[in-house]
C-alpha positions in Angstrom: 0.0 0.0 0.0 1.7 3.2 -1.1 0.3 6.5 0.2 1.9 9.6 -1.2 1.6 13.2 0.0 -0.7 12.3 2.9 -0.6 14.7 5.8 -0.4 13.0 9.1 -0.4 14.1 12.7 2.7 13.2 14.7 1.7 11.7 18.1 4.9 12.7 20.0 6.4 16.1 20.6 9.0 16.1 17.8 7.1 17.0 14.6 10.1 17.1 12.2 11.2 14.3 9.8 14.6 13.7 11.4 16.7 10.6 11.5 15.5 9.7 15.0 11.8 10.5 14.3 10.9 8.2 11.4 7.3 7.1 11.0 5.3 4.7 8.9 1.8 5.4 7.8 -0.6 2.6 8.7 -4.3 2.2 7.8 -6.3 1.1 10.9 -9.2 -1.3 10.9 -11.5 1.8 11.1 -10.0 2.9 7.8 -8.1 5.9 9.2 -4.4 6.7 8.5 -2.3 6.7 11.6 1.4 7.2 12.3 3.5 4.3 13.6 6.9 5.2 15.0 9.8 3.1 13.6 12.9 2.6 15.7 16.5 2.8 14.5 18.0 -0.3 13.0 21.5 -1.7 13.8 24.1 -2.8 11.3 24.9 -5.8 13.6 28.2 -7.1 14.7 31.1 -7.1 12.3 34.5 -8.8 12.2 37.4 -6.5 13.1 38.5 -4.0 10.5 41.9 -5.7 10.2 40.1 -8.9 9.1 37.8 -7.5 6.5 34.9 -5.8 8.5 32.3 -8.3 7.4 28.9 -9.0 9.1 28.8 -12.1 11.3 26.0 -14.4 10.3 23.7 -16.0 12.9 23.8 -13.1 15.3 20.9 -10.7 15.9 21.3 -7.1 14.8 20.5 -5.2 18.0 21.0 -1.7 19.3 23.3 -1.4 22.4 20.6 -1.3 25.0 18.7 -4.2 23.5 22.0 -6.1 23.2 22.6 -5.7 27.0 19.1 -7.1 27.6 19.3 -9.9 25.1 19.8 -13.6 25.9 23.2 -15.2 25.3 22.0 -17.4 22.5 21.1 -14.3 20.4 24.6 -12.9 20.8 26.8 -15.9 19.9 27.2 -18.9 17.7 28.2 -22.2 19.3 31.7 -22.4 17.8 35.2 -21.2 18.7 35.3 -17.4 18.3 31.4 -17.6 17.9 30.4 -14.0 18.3 33.7 -12.5 17.0 34.8 -14.1 13.8 33.0 -15.7 10.8 33.3 -19.4 10.0 35.6 -18.6 7.1 38.1 -16.7 9.3 38.1 -19.5 12.0 38.7 -22.1 9.3 41.5 -20.1 7.8 43.2 -19.8 11.3 42.9 -23.5 11.9 44.4 -24.4 8.6 47.2 -21.8 9.0 48.1 -23.2 12.5 48.1 -26.7 11.2 50.4 -25.8 8.2 52.8 -23.9 10.5 53.1 -27.0 12.8 53.7 -29.2 9.8 56.4 -26.9 8.6 58.1 -27.0 12.0 58.0 -30.9 11.9 59.5 -30.9 8.4 62.3 -28.5 9.5 63.1 -30.8 12.4 63.2 -33.9 10.2 65.5 -32.2 7.7 67.8 -31.0 10.5 68.0 -34.5 11.9 68.8 -36.0 8.4 71.5 -33.4 7.9 73.2 -34.4 11.2 73.1 -38.0 10.2 74.8 -37.3 6.9 77.5 -35.1 8.5 78.2 -37.9 11.1 78.7 -40.5 8.3 81.1 -38.3 6.3 83.5 -37.7 9.3 84.1 -41.4 10.0 
């Protein structure tokens, strides 16, 4: 339902169309046009700027005061780094850690092989 150019009566004290005073025009069952106040919306939690600043899926987009009142299940995801990082970033960290450990093992093995070769040459 699109209603254009309809004059409406604001129900609160502020009568200007400001960012914090947005309204929606609604038709009542008695066929009158009334104003319904629309609250601000939140962008929701994001990953840190250094990691891409992407929205974290599965977490409610709440304003600060609502966030304080919200239940824990609305604010996290049951996973390591649940409310802080996306699943892609967690996966990337796990793979990176694994590859670094593998690299350390390979270095140790090569170092041990080098010592064996040196020991054989000297005899």
